[in-house]
Backbone as CSV, one residue per row, in Angstrom:
resi,resn,N_x,N_y,N_z,CA_x,CA_y,CA_z,C_x,C_y,C_z
1,MET,-4.277,183.395,-174.820,-4.352,182.012,-175.328,-4.921,181.116,-174.234
2,GLY,-5.972,180.351,-174.554,-6.599,179.476,-173.568,-5.846,178.164,-173.427
3,ILE,-6.119,177.468,-172.341,-5.489,176.166,-172.071,-6.427,175.074,-172.551
4,LYS,-5.899,174.203,-173.408,-6.710,173.116,-173.940,-6.672,171.923,-172.986
5,ARG,-7.830,171.492,-172.550,-7.907,170.364,-171.622,-8.073,169.061,-172.402
6,ILE,-7.223,168.078,-172.018,-7.290,166.768,-172.673,-7.979,165.793,-171.744
7,ASN,-9.033,165.172,-172.210,-9.749,164.176,-171.418,-9.015,162.837,-171.500
8,PHE,-8.638,162.299,-170.361,-7.875,161.040,-170.303,-8.837,159.901,-169.974
9,ASP,-8.924,158.945,-170.888,-9.852,157.823,-170.729,-9.153,156.686,-169.977
10,HIS,-9.450,156.571,-168.678,-8.793,155.552,-167.853,-9.155,154.142,-168.295
11,THR,-10.372,153.950,-168.759,-10.810,152.614,-169.189,-9.990,152.127,-170.373
12,SER,-9.778,153.022,-171.359,-8.981,152.666,-172.540,-7.539,152.364,-172.156
13,SER,-6.998,153.149,-171.213,-5.608,152.943,-170.780,-5.439,151.590,-170.109
14,MET,-6.409,151.220,-169.278,-6.342,149.917,-168.613,-6.399,148.772,-169.610
15,LYS,-7.233,148.951,-170.646,-7.330,147.921,-171.679,-6.001,147.746,-172.406
16,ILE,-5.331,148.875,-172.670,-4.030,148.831,-173.354,-2.996,148.129,-172.480
17,LEU,-2.969,148.496,-171.179,-2.008,147.881,-170.256,-2.238,146.378,-170.112
18,LEU,-3.512,145.996,-170.019,-3.839,144.574,-169.910,-3.450,143.812,-171.169
19,SER,-3.625,144.451,-172.319,-3.244,143.825,-173.595,-1.739,143.614,-173.663
20,LEU,-0.976,144.634,-173.213,0.481,144.516,-173.210,0.939,143.417,-172.253
21,LEU,0.306,143.349,-171.074,0.640,142.309,-170.105,0.358,140.915,-170.657
22,LEU,-0.753,140.778,-171.365,-1.112,139.495,-171.973,-0.092,139.083,-173.025
23,ILE,0.380,140.052,-173.811,1.389,139.775,-174.833,2.682,139.284,-174.183
24,ILE,3.116,139.976,-173.081,4.348,139.600,-172.387,4.241,138.192,-171.809
25,LEU,3.103,137.896,-171.154,2.903,136.558,-170.579,2.887,135.482,-171.648
26,THR,2.316,135.797,-172.812,2.275,134.844,-173.922,3.675,134.545,-174.427
27,ILE,4.520,135.590,-174.512,5.899,135.407,-174.980,6.655,134.474,-174.051
28,PHE,6.530,134.671,-172.708,7.242,133.828,-171.750,6.680,132.422,-171.713
29,ALA,5.395,132.275,-172.008,4.785,130.938,-172.034,5.302,130.147,-173.224
30,VAL,5.466,130.824,-174.354,5.960,130.165,-175.574,7.455,129.954,-175.503
31,HIS,8.185,130.922,-174.916,9.642,130.846,-174.814,10.054,130.921,-173.345
32,PRO,9.894,129.830,-172.582,10.245,129.860,-171.163,11.736,130.073,-170.957
33,ILE,12.083,130.628,-169.796,13.486,130.841,-169.471,14.141,129.499,-169.189
34,VAL,15.206,129.181,-169.908,15.931,127.928,-169.698,17.416,128.241,-169.571
35,ALA,18.122,127.361,-168.899,19.565,127.524,-168.779,20.214,127.158,-170.106
36,PRO,21.176,127.953,-170.577,21.835,127.614,-171.838,22.622,126.317,-171.719
37,LYS,22.604,125.520,-172.773,23.340,124.254,-172.760,24.831,124.540,-172.871
38,SER,25.602,123.985,-171.955,27.041,124.207,-171.957,27.736,123.145,-172.801
39,ALA,29.040,123.358,-173.029,29.836,122.375,-173.772,29.856,121.048,-173.026
40,LEU,29.896,121.128,-171.691,29.888,119.909,-170.893,28.569,119.167,-171.026
41,ASP,27.449,119.895,-171.048,26.148,119.264,-171.263,26.146,118.488,-172.574
42,THR,26.744,119.085,-173.605,26.783,118.436,-174.922,27.588,117.146,-174.870
43,VAL,28.728,117.167,-174.171,29.554,115.969,-174.025,28.783,114.878,-173.275
44,LEU,28.149,115.251,-172.168,27.415,114.267,-171.371,26.204,113.726,-172.123
45,GLU,25.551,114.589,-172.888,24.394,114.143,-173.665,24.803,113.080,-174.683
46,THR,26.012,113.220,-175.234,26.518,112.235,-176.192,26.647,110.865,-175.526
47,TYR,27.132,110.855,-174.290,27.374,109.591,-173.601,26.140,109.024,-172.925
48,GLU,25.179,109.861,-172.554,24.026,109.327,-171.818,23.228,108.333,-172.666
49,HIS,23.299,108.468,-173.989,22.570,107.551,-174.866,23.233,106.174,-174.941
50,THR,24.491,106.068,-174.456,25.202,104.785,-174.500,25.078,104.020,-173.191
51,LEU,24.409,104.624,-172.184,24.312,104.016,-170.862,22.871,103.641,-170.525
52,SER,22.712,102.588,-169.748,21.385,102.257,-169.238,21.226,102.885,-167.852
53,HIS,20.018,103.321,-167.553,19.692,103.970,-166.273,20.639,105.137,-165.950
54,PRO,20.836,106.068,-166.872,21.750,107.181,-166.586,21.175,108.141,-165.537
55,VAL,22.046,108.660,-164.695,21.668,109.665,-163.699,22.676,110.802,-163.766
56,LEU,22.176,112.015,-163.877,23.010,113.207,-163.891,22.984,113.837,-162.512
57,THR,24.152,114.275,-162.033,24.221,114.848,-160.689,25.070,116.107,-160.678
58,LEU,24.571,117.122,-159.983,25.332,118.328,-159.679,25.563,118.350,-158.176
59,GLN,26.802,118.608,-157.743,27.096,118.538,-156.322,28.123,119.586,-155.923
60,TYR,27.910,120.149,-154.732,28.911,121.052,-154.148,28.929,120.814,-152.646
61,GLY,30.094,120.802,-152.047,30.203,120.612,-150.610,31.343,121.417,-150.029
62,ASP,31.191,121.816,-148.755,32.221,122.620,-148.099,31.903,122.689,-146.607
63,THR,32.712,123.438,-145.884,32.406,123.730,-144.479,32.008,125.193,-144.375
64,ILE,31.241,125.499,-143.346,30.740,126.860,-143.185,30.599,127.147,-141.687
65,SER,30.847,128.399,-141.300,30.754,128.766,-139.890,29.317,129.095,-139.522
66,LEU,29.055,129.109,-138.236,27.719,129.456,-137.748,27.329,130.855,-138.208
67,ARG,28.309,131.742,-138.241,28.056,133.119,-138.677,27.626,133.178,-140.143
68,GLN,28.137,132.255,-140.959,27.822,132.250,-142.394,26.634,131.356,-142.740
69,SER,26.090,130.641,-141.748,25.105,129.604,-142.028,23.791,130.125,-142.603
70,GLU,23.554,131.441,-142.554,22.315,131.965,-143.148,22.283,131.730,-144.658
71,ARG,23.438,131.531,-145.257,23.482,131.209,-146.695,22.748,129.903,-146.982
72,LEU,22.877,128.942,-146.059,22.254,127.638,-146.273,20.740,127.701,-146.177
73,ALA,20.232,128.714,-145.483,18.784,128.859,-145.344,18.126,129.168,-146.685
74,LYS,18.934,129.624,-147.648,18.407,129.954,-148.976,18.302,128.726,-149.882
75,ILE,18.812,127.587,-149.409,18.781,126.355,-150.194,17.644,125.470,-149.684
76,PRO,16.695,125.068,-150.536,15.608,124.182,-150.086,16.158,122.915,-149.436
77,LYS,15.492,122.459,-148.377,15.988,121.347,-147.563,16.175,120.054,-148.350
78,GLN,15.389,119.861,-149.431,15.517,118.601,-150.164,16.835,118.498,-150.932
79,TYR,17.546,119.610,-151.061,18.802,119.597,-151.822,20.050,119.654,-150.946
80,VAL,19.903,119.932,-149.654,21.090,120.158,-148.824,21.099,119.234,-147.613
81,SER,22.294,118.742,-147.274,22.483,117.985,-146.034,23.560,118.708,-145.223
82,ILE,23.322,118.830,-143.917,24.204,119.602,-143.037,24.588,118.750,-141.834
83,LYS,25.865,118.800,-141.442,26.346,118.072,-140.267,27.233,118.999,-139.449
84,GLN,26.953,119.120,-138.171,27.773,119.957,-137.300,29.048,119.198,-136.951
85,ILE,30.194,119.841,-137.199,31.475,119.175,-136.961,32.249,119.799,-135.790
86,SER,31.819,120.965,-135.339,32.410,121.590,-134.161,31.412,122.605,-133.616
87,THR,31.807,123.308,-132.578,30.894,124.270,-131.962,30.427,125.325,-132.954
88,ASP,31.335,125.728,-133.843,31.008,126.830,-134.747,31.096,126.462,-136.228
89,MET,31.285,125.191,-136.543,31.476,124.815,-137.944,30.508,123.717,-138.372
90,TYR,30.056,123.811,-139.619,29.161,122.821,-140.213,29.763,122.326,-141.530
91,ALA,29.602,121.036,-141.785,29.924,120.488,-143.108,28.599,120.339,-143.842
92,TYR,28.570,120.742,-145.099,27.316,120.643,-145.847,27.594,120.219,-147.278
93,SER,26.574,119.664,-147.903,26.664,119.357,-149.328,25.319,119.646,-149.973
94,VAL,25.374,120.141,-151.193,24.176,120.407,-151.986,24.221,119.471,-153.184
95,GLN,23.161,118.716,-153.405,23.142,117.755,-154.506,21.787,117.756,-155.203
96,MET,21.828,117.785,-156.534,20.617,117.755,-157.359,20.824,116.743,-158.473
97,SER,19.786,115.958,-158.774,19.918,114.915,-159.786,18.760,114.930,-160.781
98,ALA,19.046,114.467,-161.971,18.041,114.322,-163.027,18.425,113.101,-163.853
99,THR,17.529,112.665,-164.731,17.809,111.459,-165.519,18.130,111.737,-166.978
100,LYS,17.823,112.943,-167.466,18.116,113.256,-168.862,18.525,114.717,-168.990
101,ILE,19.473,114.975,-169.910,19.867,116.356,-170.172,18.779,117.070,-170.958
102,ALA,18.232,116.406,-171.970,17.183,117.013,-172.797,15.846,116.887,-172.076
103,ASP,15.745,117.523,-170.908,14.565,117.365,-170.076,14.378,118.633,-169.246
104,PRO,13.138,119.087,-169.054,12.895,120.291,-168.250,13.470,120.196,-166.842
105,GLU,13.534,118.969,-166.292,14.078,118.791,-164.947,15.541,119.216,-164.887
106,TRP,16.318,118.837,-165.904,17.738,119.206,-165.947,17.886,120.706,-166.168
107,GLU,17.051,121.298,-167.001,17.090,122.743,-167.212,16.809,123.480,-165.905
108,GLN,15.834,122.972,-165.145,15.496,123.600,-163.872,16.650,123.486,-162.881
109,ILE,17.332,122.328,-162.895,18.469,122.140,-161.996,19.594,123.106,-162.350
110,ARG,19.814,123.331,-163.629,20.862,124.265,-164.042,20.511,125.692,-163.618
111,VAL,19.232,126.039,-163.673,18.793,127.353,-163.202,19.015,127.458,-161.691
112,LEU,18.669,126.385,-160.956,18.887,126.365,-159.510,20.379,126.446,-159.178
113,GLN,21.220,125.823,-160.002,22.662,125.887,-159.790,23.133,127.340,-159.762
114,THR,22.672,128.131,-160.712,23.050,129.547,-160.767,22.547,130.286,-159.527
115,LYS,21.309,129.998,-159.140,20.719,130.639,-157.960,21.492,130.279,-156.689
116,PHE,21.810,128.989,-156.524,22.519,128.547,-155.327,23.971,129.033,-155.323
117,THR,24.560,129.189,-156.509,25.920,129.716,-156.616,26.001,131.098,-155.984
118,HIS,25.004,131.927,-156.285,24.964,133.274,-155.699,24.685,133.200,-154.197
119,ALA,23.776,132.308,-153.786,23.420,132.204,-152.371,24.608,131.742,-151.526
120,LEU,25.404,130.802,-152.062,26.540,130.258,-151.326,27.800,131.105,-151.488
121,GLN,27.736,132.078,-152.405,28.876,132.968,-152.689,30.094,132.164,-153.149
122,ILE,29.848,131.304,-154.148,30.922,130.497,-154.730,30.968,130.749,-156.238
123,LYS,31.889,130.061,-156.928,31.982,130.163,-158.386,31.207,129.003,-159.013
124,GLU,30.664,129.223,-160.213,29.923,128.149,-160.883,30.835,126.969,-161.190
125,SER,32.119,127.246,-161.410,33.069,126.171,-161.718,33.403,125.318,-160.496
126,ASP,32.946,125.731,-159.300,33.194,124.941,-158.092,32.303,123.701,-158.016
127,TRP,31.226,123.679,-158.788,30.312,122.534,-158.755,30.939,121.328,-159.450
128,LYS,30.662,120.148,-158.916,31.045,118.906,-159.584,29.828,118.406,-160.351
129,ILE,30.060,117.924,-161.547,28.968,117.405,-162.362,29.340,116.003,-162.825
130,SER,28.383,115.093,-162.795,28.698,113.730,-163.244,27.503,113.083,-163.927
131,LEU,27.828,112.124,-164.763,26.843,111.261,-165.410,27.221,109.835,-165.051
132,GLN,26.267,109.075,-164.513,26.561,107.693,-164.132,25.489,106.756,-164.677
133,GLY,25.927,105.618,-165.182,25.006,104.625,-165.712,25.715,103.300,-165.885
134,GLU,25.049,102.337,-166.496,25.622,101.006,-166.679,25.702,100.650,-168.161
135,ARG,26.600,99.729,-168.461,26.699,99.223,-169.822,27.300,97.828,-169.807
136,ASP,27.162,97.123,-170.919,27.695,95.778,-171.058,29.230,95.848,-171.089
137,PRO,29.926,94.993,-170.317,31.392,95.034,-170.295,32.046,94.829,-171.653
138,SER,31.373,94.088,-172.541,31.967,93.820,-173.853,31.851,95.005,-174.802
139,ALA,30.992,95.974,-174.463,30.816,97.140,-175.336,32.007,98.077,-175.193
140,LYS,32.566,98.485,-176.316,33.724,99.373,-176.296,33.278,100.796,-176.007
141,PHE,33.978,101.430,-175.069,33.644,102.806,-174.710,34.327,103.753,-175.690
142,ALA,33.540,104.477,-176.463,34.090,105.348,-177.503,34.531,106.685,-176.909
143,VAL,35.771,107.048,-177.162,36.294,108.338,-176.723,36.219,109.310,-177.890
144,GLN,35.761,110.519,-177.609,35.614,111.513,-178.671,36.977,111.955,-179.196
145,PRO,37.049,112.355,-180.496,38.329,112.744,-181.102,39.034,113.880,-180.360
146,SER,38.253,114.770,-179.723,38.875,115.928,-179.051,39.469,115.570,-177.691
147,MET,39.320,114.300,-177.260,39.761,113.909,-175.930,41.140,113.253,-175.979
148,LYS,42.069,113.827,-175.219,43.440,113.322,-175.167,43.696,112.714,-173.783
149,ARG,44.099,111.446,-173.768,44.328,110.757,-172.496,45.512,111.388,-171.760
150,ILE,45.294,111.696,-170.465,46.332,112.326,-169.652,46.912,111.346,-168.636
151,ASP,46.026,110.613,-167.961,46.481,109.740,-166.880,45.469,108.614,-166.677
152,THR,45.928,107.493,-166.131,45.046,106.352,-165.865,45.413,105.728,-164.519
153,TYR,44.375,105.411,-163.745,44.551,104.668,-162.491,43.729,103.384,-162.615
154,GLN,44.298,102.243,-162.180,43.584,100.974,-162.320,43.851,100.086,-161.120
155,ASP,42.791,99.409,-160.645,42.962,98.385,-159.613,42.262,97.120,-160.091
156,SER,41.920,96.214,-159.183,41.401,94.906,-159.579,40.082,94.977,-160.356
157,ASN,39.228,95.936,-160.054,37.942,95.980,-160.767,37.512,97.391,-161.180
158,SER,38.434,98.349,-161.151,38.096,99.717,-161.555,39.210,100.331,-162.384
159,MET,38.830,101.248,-163.257,39.812,102.016,-164.010,39.286,103.436,-164.152
160,ILE,40.115,104.414,-163.797,39.757,105.832,-163.926,40.751,106.491,-164.871
161,THR,40.234,107.142,-165.884,41.074,107.793,-166.886,40.751,109.273,-166.950
162,SER,41.796,110.107,-167.006,41.625,111.551,-167.143,41.872,111.941,-168.590
163,TYR,41.022,112.827,-169.112,41.162,113.290,-170.488,41.161,114.814,-170.541
164,MET,42.030,115.341,-171.386,41.955,116.751,-171.723,41.165,116.856,-173.025
165,THR,40.209,117.769,-173.075,39.407,117.921,-174.286,39.250,119.389,-174.627
166,ASP,39.400,119.707,-175.901,39.382,121.101,-176.353,38.033,121.774,-176.148
167,VAL,36.947,120.989,-176.103,35.620,121.602,-176.017,35.274,122.044,-174.600
168,LEU,36.092,121.642,-173.617,35.829,122.014,-172.229,36.976,122.861,-171.679
169,PRO,36.660,123.795,-170.776,37.739,124.532,-170.120,38.543,123.587,-169.245
170,THR,39.846,123.765,-169.194,40.711,122.895,-168.403,41.217,123.653,-167.182
171,TYR,41.142,123.022,-166.022,41.653,123.613,-164.805,43.154,123.319,-164.752
172,LYS,43.941,124.040,-165.578,45.351,123.700,-165.745,46.128,123.845,-164.437
173,GLN,45.798,124.883,-163.661,46.549,125.096,-162.429,46.310,123.978,-161.420
174,LEU,45.182,123.270,-161.533,44.870,122.161,-160.631,45.034,120.802,-161.308
175,GLU,45.335,120.828,-162.596,45.496,119.610,-163.396,44.249,118.736,-163.312
176,LEU,43.086,119.354,-163.455,41.817,118.632,-163.460,41.229,118.623,-164.855
177,ASN,40.781,117.476,-165.297,40.208,117.332,-166.625,38.936,116.494,-166.517
178,LEU,38.399,116.130,-167.663,37.240,115.232,-167.680,37.692,113.860,-167.181
179,GLN,36.954,113.289,-166.223,37.314,112.000,-165.647,36.298,110.938,-166.081
180,ILE,36.777,109.778,-166.458,35.889,108.666,-166.800,36.299,107.449,-165.980
181,ALA,35.365,106.930,-165.183,35.640,105.754,-164.349,34.813,104.581,-164.843
182,GLU,35.437,103.406,-164.923,34.749,102.168,-165.281,34.921,101.195,-164.117
183,HIS,33.796,100.768,-163.545,33.836,99.880,-162.379,33.015,98.633,-162.677
184,MET,33.637,97.472,-162.523,32.963,96.217,-162.815,32.018,95.828,-161.679
185,LEU,30.747,95.609,-162.022,29.753,95.151,-161.050,29.585,93.646,-161.238
186,SER,30.304,92.859,-160.454,30.344,91.411,-160.679,28.982,90.752,-160.515
187,GLU,28.189,91.258,-159.540,26.900,90.610,-159.298,25.916,90.844,-160.435
188,LYS,26.145,91.879,-161.229,25.233,92.187,-162.334,25.846,91.877,-163.696
189,GLN,27.142,91.531,-163.699,27.861,91.351,-164.960,27.712,92.596,-165.840
190,LYS,27.851,93.739,-165.174,27.753,95.027,-165.871,28.918,95.905,-165.449
191,LYS,29.171,96.934,-166.238,30.131,97.956,-165.850,29.369,99.212,-165.465
192,ARG,29.778,99.828,-164.350,29.222,101.129,-164.011,30.178,102.189,-164.544
193,ILE,29.644,103.061,-165.367,30.442,104.132,-165.963,30.092,105.443,-165.278
194,THR,31.107,106.193,-164.852,30.901,107.513,-164.283,31.760,108.507,-165.055
195,ILE,31.119,109.542,-165.571,31.836,110.612,-166.272,31.669,111.868,-165.439
196,GLY,32.771,112.479,-165.030,32.687,113.626,-164.133,33.610,114.762,-164.510
197,TYR,33.228,115.969,-164.073,34.027,117.157,-164.358,33.735,118.197,-163.284
198,PRO,34.755,118.842,-162.700,36.179,118.601,-162.924,36.723,117.435,-162.124
199,THR,35.947,116.919,-161.160,36.345,115.697,-160.448,35.175,114.752,-160.378
200,LEU,35.457,113.500,-160.124,34.417,112.480,-160.152,33.543,112.470,-158.909
201,ILE,32.286,112.127,-159.117,31.394,111.777,-158.014,31.060,110.308,-158.248
202,VAL,31.745,109.421,-157.541,31.590,107.984,-157.780,30.854,107.365,-156.596
203,GLU,29.759,106.674,-156.877,29.033,105.933,-155.843,29.097,104.457,-156.197
204,ILE,29.863,103.702,-155.434,30.090,102.281,-155.732,29.304,101.418,-154.748
């Protein structure tokens, strides 16, 4: 019995491979990779439409030793600030901001959050997230039906209220919930509203 030789056409094979590559690139162009919208994103998106000049912020901060500092090298410089606090220790914070949830910028920040979470060797729940904007003091702040008031702190021109809400995971062991702060800006006759989870990032 003789051996049958099969002629392999390299040109045809390359055309097939290039066609498959083009199909794959087309799929990713039409359906880009985006971070899935979380329950918290949905809550913040509801409130961002009630505020003027809203700003969304993701933030994480901690101390790190010189031996561990190579983790920070993986974070682009525009997102991280570092301060040396001792011979072998650094305090650092990572902060990213966007103006709208329904925006590619916010999707990119959420993707970066996952990337930086792995680089810093922390949990995704360690990040603080907040929405801050302004509104007219006479406008009533609507609380969603799923939100149950837990605690309130008030001084001469600020009020911070904690809410437990079924749509968000609750840090029961730390007693942390969704926080809403209202701060009166006397010079503008406006209220600054900050919504944060699991703790507030308030810039007054």
